[in-house]
mmCIF file of C-alpha atoms and ligand atoms in Angstrom:
data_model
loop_
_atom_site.group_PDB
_atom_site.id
_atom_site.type_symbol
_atom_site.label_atom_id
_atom_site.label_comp_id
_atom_site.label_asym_id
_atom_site.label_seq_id
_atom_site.Cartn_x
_atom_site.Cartn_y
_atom_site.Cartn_z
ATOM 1 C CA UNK O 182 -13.337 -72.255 21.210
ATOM 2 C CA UNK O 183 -12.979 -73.268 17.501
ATOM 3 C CA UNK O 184 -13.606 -70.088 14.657
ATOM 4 C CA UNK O 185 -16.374 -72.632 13.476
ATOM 5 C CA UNK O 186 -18.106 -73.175 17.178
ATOM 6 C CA UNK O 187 -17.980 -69.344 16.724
ATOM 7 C CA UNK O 188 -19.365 -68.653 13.509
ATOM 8 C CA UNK O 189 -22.116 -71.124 14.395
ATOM 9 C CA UNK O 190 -22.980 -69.440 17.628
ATOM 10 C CA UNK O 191 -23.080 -66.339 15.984
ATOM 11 C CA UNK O 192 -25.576 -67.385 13.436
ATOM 12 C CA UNK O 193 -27.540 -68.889 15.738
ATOM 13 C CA UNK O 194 -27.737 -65.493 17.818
ATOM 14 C CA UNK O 195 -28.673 -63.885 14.481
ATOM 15 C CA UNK O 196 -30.943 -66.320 13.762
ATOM 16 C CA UNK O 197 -32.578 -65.820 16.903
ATOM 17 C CA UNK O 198 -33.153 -62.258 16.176
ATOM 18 C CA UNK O 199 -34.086 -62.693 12.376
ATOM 19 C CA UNK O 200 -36.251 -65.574 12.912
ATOM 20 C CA UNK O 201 -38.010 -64.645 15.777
ATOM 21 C CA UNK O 202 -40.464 -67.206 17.229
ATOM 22 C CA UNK O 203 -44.329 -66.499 17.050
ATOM 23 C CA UNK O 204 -44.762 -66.036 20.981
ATOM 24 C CA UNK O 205 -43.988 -63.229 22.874
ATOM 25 C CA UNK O 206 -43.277 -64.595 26.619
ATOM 26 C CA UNK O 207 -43.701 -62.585 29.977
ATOM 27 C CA UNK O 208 -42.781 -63.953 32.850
ATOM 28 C CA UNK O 209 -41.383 -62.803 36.152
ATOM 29 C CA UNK O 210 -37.871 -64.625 36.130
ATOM 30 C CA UNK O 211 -36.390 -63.378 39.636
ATOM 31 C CA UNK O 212 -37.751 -63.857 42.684
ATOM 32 C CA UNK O 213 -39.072 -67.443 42.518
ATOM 33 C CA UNK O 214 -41.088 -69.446 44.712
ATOM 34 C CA UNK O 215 -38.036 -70.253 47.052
ATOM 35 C CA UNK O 216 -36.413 -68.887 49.970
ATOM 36 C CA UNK O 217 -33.536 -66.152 49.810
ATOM 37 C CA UNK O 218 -31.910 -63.974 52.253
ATOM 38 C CA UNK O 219 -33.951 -60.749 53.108
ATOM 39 C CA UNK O 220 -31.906 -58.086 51.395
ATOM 40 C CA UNK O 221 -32.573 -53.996 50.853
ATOM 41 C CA UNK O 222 -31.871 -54.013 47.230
ATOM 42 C CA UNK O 223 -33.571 -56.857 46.350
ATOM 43 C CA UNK O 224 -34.136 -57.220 42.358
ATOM 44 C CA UNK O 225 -37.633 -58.192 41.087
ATOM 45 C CA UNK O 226 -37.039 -58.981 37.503
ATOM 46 C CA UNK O 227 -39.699 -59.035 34.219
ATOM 47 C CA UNK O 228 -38.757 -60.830 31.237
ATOM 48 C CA UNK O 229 -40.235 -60.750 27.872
ATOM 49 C CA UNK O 230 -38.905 -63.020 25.220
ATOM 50 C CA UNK O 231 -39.065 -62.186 21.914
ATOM 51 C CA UNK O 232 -39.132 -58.541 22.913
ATOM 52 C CA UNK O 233 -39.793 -57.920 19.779
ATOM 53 C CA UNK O 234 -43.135 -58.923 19.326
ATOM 54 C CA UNK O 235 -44.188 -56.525 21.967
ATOM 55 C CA UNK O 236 -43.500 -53.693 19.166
ATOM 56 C CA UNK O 237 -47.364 -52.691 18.599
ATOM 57 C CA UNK O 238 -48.893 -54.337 21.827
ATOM 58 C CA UNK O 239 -48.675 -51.210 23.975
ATOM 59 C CA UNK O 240 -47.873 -53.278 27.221
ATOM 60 C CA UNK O 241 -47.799 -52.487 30.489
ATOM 61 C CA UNK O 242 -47.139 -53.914 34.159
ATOM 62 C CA UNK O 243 -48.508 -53.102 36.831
ATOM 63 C CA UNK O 244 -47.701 -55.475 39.776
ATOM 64 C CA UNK O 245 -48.022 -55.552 44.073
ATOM 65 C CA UNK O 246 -45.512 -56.759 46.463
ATOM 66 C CA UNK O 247 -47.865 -58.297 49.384
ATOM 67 C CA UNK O 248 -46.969 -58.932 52.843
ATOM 68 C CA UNK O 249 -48.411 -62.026 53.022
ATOM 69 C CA UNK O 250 -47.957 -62.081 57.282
ATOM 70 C CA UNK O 251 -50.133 -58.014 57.674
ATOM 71 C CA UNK O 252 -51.759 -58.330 54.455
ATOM 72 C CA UNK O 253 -50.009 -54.976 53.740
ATOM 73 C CA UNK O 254 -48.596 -54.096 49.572
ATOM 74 C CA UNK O 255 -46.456 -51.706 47.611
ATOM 75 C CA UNK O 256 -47.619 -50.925 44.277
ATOM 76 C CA UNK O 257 -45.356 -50.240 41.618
ATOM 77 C CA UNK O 258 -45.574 -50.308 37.659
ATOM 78 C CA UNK O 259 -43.120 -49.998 34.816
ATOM 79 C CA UNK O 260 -43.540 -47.098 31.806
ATOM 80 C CA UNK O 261 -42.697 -49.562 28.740
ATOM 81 C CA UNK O 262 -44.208 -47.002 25.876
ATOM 82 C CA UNK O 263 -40.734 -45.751 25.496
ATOM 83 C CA UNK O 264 -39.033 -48.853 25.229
ATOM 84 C CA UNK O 265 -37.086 -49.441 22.264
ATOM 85 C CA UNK O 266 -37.944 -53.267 21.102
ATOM 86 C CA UNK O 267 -35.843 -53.344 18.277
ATOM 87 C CA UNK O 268 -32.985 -56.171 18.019
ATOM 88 C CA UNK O 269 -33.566 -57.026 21.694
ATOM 89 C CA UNK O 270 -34.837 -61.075 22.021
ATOM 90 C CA UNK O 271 -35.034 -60.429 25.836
ATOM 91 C CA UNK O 272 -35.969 -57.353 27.427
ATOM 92 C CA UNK O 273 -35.639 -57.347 31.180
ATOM 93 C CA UNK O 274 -37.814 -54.532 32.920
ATOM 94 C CA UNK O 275 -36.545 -54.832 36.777
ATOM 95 C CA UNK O 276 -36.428 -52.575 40.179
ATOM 96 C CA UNK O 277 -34.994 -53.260 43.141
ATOM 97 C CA UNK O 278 -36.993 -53.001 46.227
ATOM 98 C CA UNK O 279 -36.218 -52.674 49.836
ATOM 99 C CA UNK O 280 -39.592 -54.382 50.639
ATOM 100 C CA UNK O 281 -37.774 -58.021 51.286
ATOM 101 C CA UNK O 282 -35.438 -56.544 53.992
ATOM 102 C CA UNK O 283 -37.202 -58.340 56.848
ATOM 103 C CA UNK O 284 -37.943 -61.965 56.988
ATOM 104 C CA UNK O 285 -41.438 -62.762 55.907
ATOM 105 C CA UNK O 286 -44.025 -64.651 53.747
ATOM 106 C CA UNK O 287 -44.659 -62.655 50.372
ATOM 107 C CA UNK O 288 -46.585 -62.481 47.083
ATOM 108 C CA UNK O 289 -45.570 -61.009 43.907
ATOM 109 C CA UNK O 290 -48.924 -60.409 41.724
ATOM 110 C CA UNK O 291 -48.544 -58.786 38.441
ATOM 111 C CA UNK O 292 -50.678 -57.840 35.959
ATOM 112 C CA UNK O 293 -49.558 -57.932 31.998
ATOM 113 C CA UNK O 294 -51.874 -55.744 30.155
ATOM 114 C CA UNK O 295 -51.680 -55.332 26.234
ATOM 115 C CA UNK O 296 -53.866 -54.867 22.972
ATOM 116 C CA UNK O 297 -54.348 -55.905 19.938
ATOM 117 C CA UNK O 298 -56.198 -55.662 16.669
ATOM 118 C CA UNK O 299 -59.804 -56.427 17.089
ATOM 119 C CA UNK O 300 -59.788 -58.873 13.804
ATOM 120 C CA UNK O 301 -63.856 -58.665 14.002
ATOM 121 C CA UNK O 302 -64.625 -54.734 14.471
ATOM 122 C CA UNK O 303 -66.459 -53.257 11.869
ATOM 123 C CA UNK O 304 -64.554 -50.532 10.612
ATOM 124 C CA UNK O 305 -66.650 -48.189 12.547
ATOM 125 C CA UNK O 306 -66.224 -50.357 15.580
ATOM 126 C CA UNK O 307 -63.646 -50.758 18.128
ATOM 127 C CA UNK O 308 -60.919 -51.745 16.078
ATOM 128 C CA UNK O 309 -58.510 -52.528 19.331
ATOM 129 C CA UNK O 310 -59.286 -54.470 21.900
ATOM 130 C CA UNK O 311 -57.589 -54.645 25.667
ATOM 131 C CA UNK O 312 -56.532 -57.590 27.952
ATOM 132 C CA UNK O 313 -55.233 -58.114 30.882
ATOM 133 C CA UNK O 314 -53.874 -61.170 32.514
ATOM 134 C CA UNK O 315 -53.026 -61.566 36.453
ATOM 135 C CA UNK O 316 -50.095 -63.936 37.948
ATOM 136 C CA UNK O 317 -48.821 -64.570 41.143
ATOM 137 C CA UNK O 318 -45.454 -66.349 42.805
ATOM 138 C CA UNK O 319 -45.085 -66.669 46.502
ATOM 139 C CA UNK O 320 -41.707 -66.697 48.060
ATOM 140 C CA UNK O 321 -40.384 -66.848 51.640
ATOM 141 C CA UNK O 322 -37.354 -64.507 53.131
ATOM 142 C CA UNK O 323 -35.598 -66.288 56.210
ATOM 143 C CA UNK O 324 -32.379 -65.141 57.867
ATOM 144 C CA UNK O 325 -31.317 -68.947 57.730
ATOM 145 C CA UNK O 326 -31.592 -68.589 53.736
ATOM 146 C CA UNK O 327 -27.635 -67.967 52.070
ATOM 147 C CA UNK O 328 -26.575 -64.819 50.592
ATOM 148 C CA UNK O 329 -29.023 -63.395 48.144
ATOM 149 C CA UNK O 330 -27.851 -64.550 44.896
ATOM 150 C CA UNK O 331 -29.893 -63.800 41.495
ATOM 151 C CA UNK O 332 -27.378 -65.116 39.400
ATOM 152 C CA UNK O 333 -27.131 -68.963 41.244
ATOM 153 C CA UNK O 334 -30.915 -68.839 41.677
ATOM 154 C CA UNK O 335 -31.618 -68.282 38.238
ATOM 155 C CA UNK O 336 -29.090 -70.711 36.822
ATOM 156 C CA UNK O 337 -31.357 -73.612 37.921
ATOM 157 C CA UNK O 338 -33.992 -74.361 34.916
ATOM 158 C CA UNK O 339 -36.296 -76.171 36.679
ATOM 159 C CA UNK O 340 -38.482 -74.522 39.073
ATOM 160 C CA UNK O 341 -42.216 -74.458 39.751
ATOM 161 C CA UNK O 342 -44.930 -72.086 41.050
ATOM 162 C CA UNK O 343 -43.931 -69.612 38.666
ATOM 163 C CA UNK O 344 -47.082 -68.963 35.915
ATOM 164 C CA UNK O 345 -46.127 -66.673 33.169
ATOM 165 C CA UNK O 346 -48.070 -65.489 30.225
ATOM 166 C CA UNK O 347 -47.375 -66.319 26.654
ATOM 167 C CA UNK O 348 -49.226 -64.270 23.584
ATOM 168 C CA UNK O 349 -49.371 -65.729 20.169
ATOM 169 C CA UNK O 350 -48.301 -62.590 17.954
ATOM 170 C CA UNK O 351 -49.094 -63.235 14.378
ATOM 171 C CA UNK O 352 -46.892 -61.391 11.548
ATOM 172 C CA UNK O 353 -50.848 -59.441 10.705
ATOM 173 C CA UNK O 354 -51.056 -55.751 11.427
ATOM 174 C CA UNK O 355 -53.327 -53.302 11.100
ATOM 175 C CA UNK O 356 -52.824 -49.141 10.719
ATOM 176 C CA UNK O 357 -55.968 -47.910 12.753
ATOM 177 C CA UNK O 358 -56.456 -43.919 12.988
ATOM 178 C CA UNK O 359 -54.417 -41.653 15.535
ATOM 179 C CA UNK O 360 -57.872 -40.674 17.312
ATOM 180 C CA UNK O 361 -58.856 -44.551 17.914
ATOM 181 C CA UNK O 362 -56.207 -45.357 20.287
ATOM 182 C CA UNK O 363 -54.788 -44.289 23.037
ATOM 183 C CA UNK O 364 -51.547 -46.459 22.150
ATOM 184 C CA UNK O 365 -51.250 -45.316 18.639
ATOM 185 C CA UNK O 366 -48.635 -42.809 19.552
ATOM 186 C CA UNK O 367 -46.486 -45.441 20.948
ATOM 187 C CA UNK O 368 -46.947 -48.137 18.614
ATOM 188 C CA UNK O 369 -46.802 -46.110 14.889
ATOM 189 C CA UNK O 370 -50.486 -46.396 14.780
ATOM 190 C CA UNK O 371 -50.407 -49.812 14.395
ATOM 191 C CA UNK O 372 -52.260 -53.042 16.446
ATOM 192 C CA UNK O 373 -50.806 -56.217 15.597
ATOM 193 C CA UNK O 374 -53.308 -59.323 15.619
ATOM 194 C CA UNK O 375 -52.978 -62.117 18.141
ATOM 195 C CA UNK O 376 -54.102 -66.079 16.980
ATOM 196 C CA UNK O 377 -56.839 -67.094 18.701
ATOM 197 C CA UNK O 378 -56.204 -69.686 21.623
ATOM 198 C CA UNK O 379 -54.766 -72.400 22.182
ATOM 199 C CA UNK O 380 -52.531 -70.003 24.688
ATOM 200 C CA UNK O 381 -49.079 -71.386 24.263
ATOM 201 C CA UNK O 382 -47.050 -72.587 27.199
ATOM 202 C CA UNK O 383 -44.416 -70.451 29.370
ATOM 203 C CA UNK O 384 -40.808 -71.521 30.506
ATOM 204 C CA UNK O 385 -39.921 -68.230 33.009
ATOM 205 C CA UNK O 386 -37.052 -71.055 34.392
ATOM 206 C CA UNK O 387 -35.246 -70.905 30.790
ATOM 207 C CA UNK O 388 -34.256 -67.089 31.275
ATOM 208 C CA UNK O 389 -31.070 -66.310 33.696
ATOM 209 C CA UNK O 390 -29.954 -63.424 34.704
ATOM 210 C CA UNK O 391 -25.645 -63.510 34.558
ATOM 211 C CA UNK O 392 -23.344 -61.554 36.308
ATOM 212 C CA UNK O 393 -23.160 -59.064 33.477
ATOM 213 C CA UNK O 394 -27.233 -58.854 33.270
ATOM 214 C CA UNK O 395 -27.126 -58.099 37.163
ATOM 215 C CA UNK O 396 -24.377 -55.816 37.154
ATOM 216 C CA UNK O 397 -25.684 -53.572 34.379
ATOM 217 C CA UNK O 398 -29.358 -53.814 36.206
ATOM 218 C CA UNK O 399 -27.453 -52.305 38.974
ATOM 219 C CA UNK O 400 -25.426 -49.738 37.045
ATOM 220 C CA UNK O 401 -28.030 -48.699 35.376
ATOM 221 C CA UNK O 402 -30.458 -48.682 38.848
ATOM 222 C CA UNK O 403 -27.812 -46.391 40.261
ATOM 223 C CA UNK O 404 -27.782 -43.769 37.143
ATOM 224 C CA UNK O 405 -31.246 -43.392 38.024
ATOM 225 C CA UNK O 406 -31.434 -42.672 41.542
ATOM 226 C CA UNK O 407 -28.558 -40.171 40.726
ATOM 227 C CA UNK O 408 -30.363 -38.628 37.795
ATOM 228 C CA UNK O 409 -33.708 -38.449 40.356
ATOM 229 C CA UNK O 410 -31.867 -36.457 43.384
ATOM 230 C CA UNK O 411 -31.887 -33.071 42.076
ATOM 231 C CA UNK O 412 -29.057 -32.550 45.129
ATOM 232 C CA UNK O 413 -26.983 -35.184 43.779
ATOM 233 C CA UNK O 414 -25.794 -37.407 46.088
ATOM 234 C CA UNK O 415 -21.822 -36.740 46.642
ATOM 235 C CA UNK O 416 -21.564 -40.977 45.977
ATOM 236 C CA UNK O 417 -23.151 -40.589 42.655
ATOM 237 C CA UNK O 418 -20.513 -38.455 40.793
ATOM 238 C CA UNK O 419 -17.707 -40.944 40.516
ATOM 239 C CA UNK O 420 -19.524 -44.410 39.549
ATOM 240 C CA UNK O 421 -22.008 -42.202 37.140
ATOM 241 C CA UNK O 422 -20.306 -43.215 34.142
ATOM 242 C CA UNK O 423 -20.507 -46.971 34.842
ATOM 243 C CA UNK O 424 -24.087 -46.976 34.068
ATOM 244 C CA UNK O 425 -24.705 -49.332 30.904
ATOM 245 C CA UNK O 426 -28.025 -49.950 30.189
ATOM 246 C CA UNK O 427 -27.312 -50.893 26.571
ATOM 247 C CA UNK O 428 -25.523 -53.732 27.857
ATOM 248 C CA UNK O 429 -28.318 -55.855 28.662
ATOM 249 C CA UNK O 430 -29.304 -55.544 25.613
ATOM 250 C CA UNK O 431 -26.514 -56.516 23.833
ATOM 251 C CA UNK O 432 -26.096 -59.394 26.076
ATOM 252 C CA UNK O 433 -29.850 -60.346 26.094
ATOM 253 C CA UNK O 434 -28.661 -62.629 22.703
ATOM 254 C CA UNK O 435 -26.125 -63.920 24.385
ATOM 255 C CA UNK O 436 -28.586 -65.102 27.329
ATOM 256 C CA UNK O 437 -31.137 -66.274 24.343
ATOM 257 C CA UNK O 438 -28.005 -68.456 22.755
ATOM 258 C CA UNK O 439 -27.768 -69.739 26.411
ATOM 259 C CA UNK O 440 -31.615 -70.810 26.972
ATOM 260 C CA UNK O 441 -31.556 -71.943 23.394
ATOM 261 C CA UNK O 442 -28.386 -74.057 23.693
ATOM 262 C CA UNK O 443 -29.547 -75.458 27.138
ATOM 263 C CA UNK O 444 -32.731 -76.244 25.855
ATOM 264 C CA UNK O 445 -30.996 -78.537 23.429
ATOM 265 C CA UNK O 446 -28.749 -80.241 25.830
ATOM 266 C CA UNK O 447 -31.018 -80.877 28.321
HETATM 267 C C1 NAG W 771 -33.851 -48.713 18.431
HETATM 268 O O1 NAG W 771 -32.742 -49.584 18.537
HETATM 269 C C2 NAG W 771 -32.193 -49.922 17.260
HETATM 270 C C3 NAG W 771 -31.135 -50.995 17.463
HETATM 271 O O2 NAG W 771 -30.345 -50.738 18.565
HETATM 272 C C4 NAG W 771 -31.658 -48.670 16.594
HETATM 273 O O3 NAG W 771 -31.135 -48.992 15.325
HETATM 274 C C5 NAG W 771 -32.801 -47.667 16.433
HETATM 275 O O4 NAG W 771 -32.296 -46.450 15.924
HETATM 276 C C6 NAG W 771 -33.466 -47.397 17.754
HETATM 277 N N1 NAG W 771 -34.652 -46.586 17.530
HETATM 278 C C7 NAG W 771 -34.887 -45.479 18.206
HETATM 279 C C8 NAG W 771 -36.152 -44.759 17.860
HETATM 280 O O5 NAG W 771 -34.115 -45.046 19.055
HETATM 281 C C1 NAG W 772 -57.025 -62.379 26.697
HETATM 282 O O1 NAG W 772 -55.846 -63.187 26.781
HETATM 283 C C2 NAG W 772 -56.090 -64.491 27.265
HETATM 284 C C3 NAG W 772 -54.725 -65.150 27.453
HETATM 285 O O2 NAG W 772 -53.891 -64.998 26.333
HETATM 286 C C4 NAG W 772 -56.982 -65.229 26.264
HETATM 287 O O3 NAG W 772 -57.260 -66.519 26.753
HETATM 288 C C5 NAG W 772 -58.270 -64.435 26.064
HETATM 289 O O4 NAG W 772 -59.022 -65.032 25.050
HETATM 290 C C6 NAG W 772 -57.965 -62.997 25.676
HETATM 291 N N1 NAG W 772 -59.194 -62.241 25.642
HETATM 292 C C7 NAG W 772 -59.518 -61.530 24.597
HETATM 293 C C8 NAG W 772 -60.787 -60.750 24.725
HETATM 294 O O5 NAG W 772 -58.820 -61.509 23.592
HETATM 295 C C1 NAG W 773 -28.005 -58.140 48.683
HETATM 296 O O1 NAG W 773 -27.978 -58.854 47.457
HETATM 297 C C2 NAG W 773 -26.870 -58.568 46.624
HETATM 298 C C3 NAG W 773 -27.042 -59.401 45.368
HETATM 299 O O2 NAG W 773 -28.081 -58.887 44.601
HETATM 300 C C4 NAG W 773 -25.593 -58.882 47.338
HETATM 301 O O3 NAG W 773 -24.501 -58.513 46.523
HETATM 302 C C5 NAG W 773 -25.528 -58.133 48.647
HETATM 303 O O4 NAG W 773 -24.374 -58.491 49.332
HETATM 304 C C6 NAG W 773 -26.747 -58.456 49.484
HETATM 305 N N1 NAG W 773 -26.723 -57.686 50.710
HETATM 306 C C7 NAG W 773 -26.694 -58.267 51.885
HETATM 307 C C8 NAG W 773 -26.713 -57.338 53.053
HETATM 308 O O5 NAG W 773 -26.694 -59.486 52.015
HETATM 309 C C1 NAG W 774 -33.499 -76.852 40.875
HETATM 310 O O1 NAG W 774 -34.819 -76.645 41.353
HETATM 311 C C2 NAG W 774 -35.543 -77.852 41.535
HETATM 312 C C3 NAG W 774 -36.987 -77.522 41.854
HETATM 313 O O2 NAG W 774 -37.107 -76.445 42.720
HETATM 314 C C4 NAG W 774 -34.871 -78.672 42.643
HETATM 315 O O3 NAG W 774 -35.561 -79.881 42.828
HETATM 316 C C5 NAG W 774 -33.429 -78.941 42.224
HETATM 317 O O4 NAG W 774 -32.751 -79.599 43.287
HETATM 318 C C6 NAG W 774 -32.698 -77.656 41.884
HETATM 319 N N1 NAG W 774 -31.399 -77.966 41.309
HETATM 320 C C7 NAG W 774 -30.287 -77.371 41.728
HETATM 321 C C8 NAG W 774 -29.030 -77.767 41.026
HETATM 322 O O5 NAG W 774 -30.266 -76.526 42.621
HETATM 323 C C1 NAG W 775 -43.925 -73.303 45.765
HETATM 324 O O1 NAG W 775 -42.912 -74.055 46.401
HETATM 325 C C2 NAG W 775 -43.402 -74.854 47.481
HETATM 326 C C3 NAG W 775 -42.206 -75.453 48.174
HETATM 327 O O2 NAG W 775 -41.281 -75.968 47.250
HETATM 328 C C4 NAG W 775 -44.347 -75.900 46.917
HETATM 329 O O3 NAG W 775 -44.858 -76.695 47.974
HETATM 330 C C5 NAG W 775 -45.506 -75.178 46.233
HETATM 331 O O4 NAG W 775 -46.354 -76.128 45.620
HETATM 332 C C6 NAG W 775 -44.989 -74.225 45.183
HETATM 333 N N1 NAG W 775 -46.079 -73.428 44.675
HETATM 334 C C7 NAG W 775 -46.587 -73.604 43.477
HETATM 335 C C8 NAG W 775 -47.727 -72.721 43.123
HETATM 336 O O5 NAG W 775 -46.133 -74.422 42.718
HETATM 337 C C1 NAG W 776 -44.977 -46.634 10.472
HETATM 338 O O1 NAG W 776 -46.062 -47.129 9.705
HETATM 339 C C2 NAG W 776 -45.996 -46.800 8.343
HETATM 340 C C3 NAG W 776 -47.235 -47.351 7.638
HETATM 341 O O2 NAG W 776 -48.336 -47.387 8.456
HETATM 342 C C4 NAG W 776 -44.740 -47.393 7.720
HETATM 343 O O3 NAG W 776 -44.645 -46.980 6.371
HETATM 344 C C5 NAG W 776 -43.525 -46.924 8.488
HETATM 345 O O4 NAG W 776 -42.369 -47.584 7.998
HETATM 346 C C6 NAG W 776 -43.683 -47.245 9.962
HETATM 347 N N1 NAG W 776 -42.534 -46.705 10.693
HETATM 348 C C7 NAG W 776 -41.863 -47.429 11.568
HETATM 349 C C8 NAG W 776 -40.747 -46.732 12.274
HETATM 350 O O5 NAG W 776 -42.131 -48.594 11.827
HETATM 351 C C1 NAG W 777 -49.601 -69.243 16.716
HETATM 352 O O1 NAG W 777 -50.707 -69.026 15.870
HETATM 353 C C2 NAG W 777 -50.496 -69.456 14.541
HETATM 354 C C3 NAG W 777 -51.689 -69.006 13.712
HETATM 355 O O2 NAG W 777 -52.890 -69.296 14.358
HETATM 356 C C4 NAG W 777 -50.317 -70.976 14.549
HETATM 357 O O3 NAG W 777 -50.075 -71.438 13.243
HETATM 358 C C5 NAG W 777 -49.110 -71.317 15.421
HETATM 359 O O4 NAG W 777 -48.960 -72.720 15.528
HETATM 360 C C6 NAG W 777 -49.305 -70.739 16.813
HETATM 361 N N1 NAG W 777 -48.064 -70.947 17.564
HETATM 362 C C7 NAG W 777 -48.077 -71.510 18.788
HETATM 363 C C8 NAG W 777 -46.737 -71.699 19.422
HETATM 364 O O5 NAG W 777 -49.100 -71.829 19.361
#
């Protein structure tokens, strides 16, 4: 690679995080609605773009994985108040489930929840308001599917049946008092206003999840269920220190510079 092809990606990456597009994207980027191998650790994956537009939003997740053939589903959230959305353009919040171990029909339906600045409360009014939006992707598990593979299934940028939500962040905030809202805490007391619709457009097919991505989702899964068993497990003590979750962060630009220069190829 030429120092120049270098200095240009670079700049783009840092462009990327400087310059920051207006829409913060959600989507659920792994499973799609395909057909994989049933596996025990099988990753279900959130994306949001432009992380850092999520700063004073006060997300949340909450999302179901249905049987779709007993009508049966696991619940499961993720705690995002603590997440640091500083210098990340993608933040992945993933688990990994041992739902998809059998083959089956399934249904992954999520619900995005956030708030923002209530741009018409009187000042005595409710000066946040709350929304949530609901999405769903179907997906099939069959024996005859190959090898579960994240990293090949996400490399394809085309795919369909897979809805995300988009939120139009504008740069406007607003400081509301610490007894207002619940969220304050988490969000330095401070709602950020969201344009009124049109609601932009998703592309959930333009983030991938690499190697690196996967394998730190991994590490970083297995630092946890070590940290969790008070017994620890005698497994845990020699791949402990492996555990990077900084990694996908750092690498999260790297992905960005990926979509972006994809998304110019194409
Ligand atoms: C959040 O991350 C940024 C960049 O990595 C870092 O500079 C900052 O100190 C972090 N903030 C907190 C509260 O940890
Ligand atoms: C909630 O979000 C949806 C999608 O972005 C939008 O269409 C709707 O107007 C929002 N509702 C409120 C009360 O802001
Ligand atoms: C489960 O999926 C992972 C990839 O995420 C793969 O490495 C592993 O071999 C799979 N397990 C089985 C039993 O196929
Ligand atoms: C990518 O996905 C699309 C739609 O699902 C499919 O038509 C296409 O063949 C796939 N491309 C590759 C290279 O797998
Ligand atoms: C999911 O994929 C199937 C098979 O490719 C397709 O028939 C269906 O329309 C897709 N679902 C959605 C909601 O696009
Ligand atoms: C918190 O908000 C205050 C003003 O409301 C601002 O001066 C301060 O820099 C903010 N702190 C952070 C960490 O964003
Ligand atoms: C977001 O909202 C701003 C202000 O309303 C508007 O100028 C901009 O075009 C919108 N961006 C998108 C991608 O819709």
């Amino acid at each position: 690679m030429h120092i120049s092809t270098t200095a240009w990606m670079l700049a783009a990456c840092l462009g990327t995080l400087i310059n920051a597009s207006d829409v913060l994207e959600v989507n659920l980027v792994f499973p799609r609605n395909e057909t994989y191998a049933p596996n025990d650790t099988f990753p279900v994956v959130f994306a949001f773009k432009n992380s850092e537009l999520a700063r004073h939003l006060n997300p949340s997740i909450s999302y179901s994985l249905w049987n779709e053939l007993d009508d049966s589903a696991y619940i499961l959230w993720h705690e995002l108040r603590w997440v640091n959305w500083t210098d990340q353009e993608t933040y992945f919040a993933y688990k990994f489930s041992d739902t998809f171990n059998t083959e089956g029909r399934w249904k992954v339906l999520w619900t995005l929840g956030w708030d923002s600045c209530n741009v018409e409360s009187p000042s005595y009014g409710n000066e946040v308001i709350s929304n949530t939006t609901t999405r769903a992707t179907r997906f099939t598990t069959s024996n005859s599917a190959p090898k579960l593979d994240p990293v090949a299934a996400t490399a394809n940028k085309t795919c369909t049946g897979q809805p995300g939500v988009a939120i139009n962040v504008t740069d406007k905030t607003k400081s509301i008092g610490s007894a207002l809202w619940e969220g304050g805490k988490y969000t330095n007391h401070t709602c950020a206003v969201v344009a009124a619709s049109p609601t932009p457009s998703t592309n959930p097919c333009r983030t991938q999840i690499d190697e690196t991505t996967l394998a730190s989702m991994k590490a970083s899964d297995w630092a946890s269920y070590c940290d969790s068993n008070f017994n620890e497990p005698a497994e845990c003590s020699d791949k402990k220190s492996s555990a990077q979750p900084l990694a996908v962060a750092g690498l999260s630009c790297l992905l960005g510079l990926t979509g972006a220069l994809g998304f110019f190829l194409v």
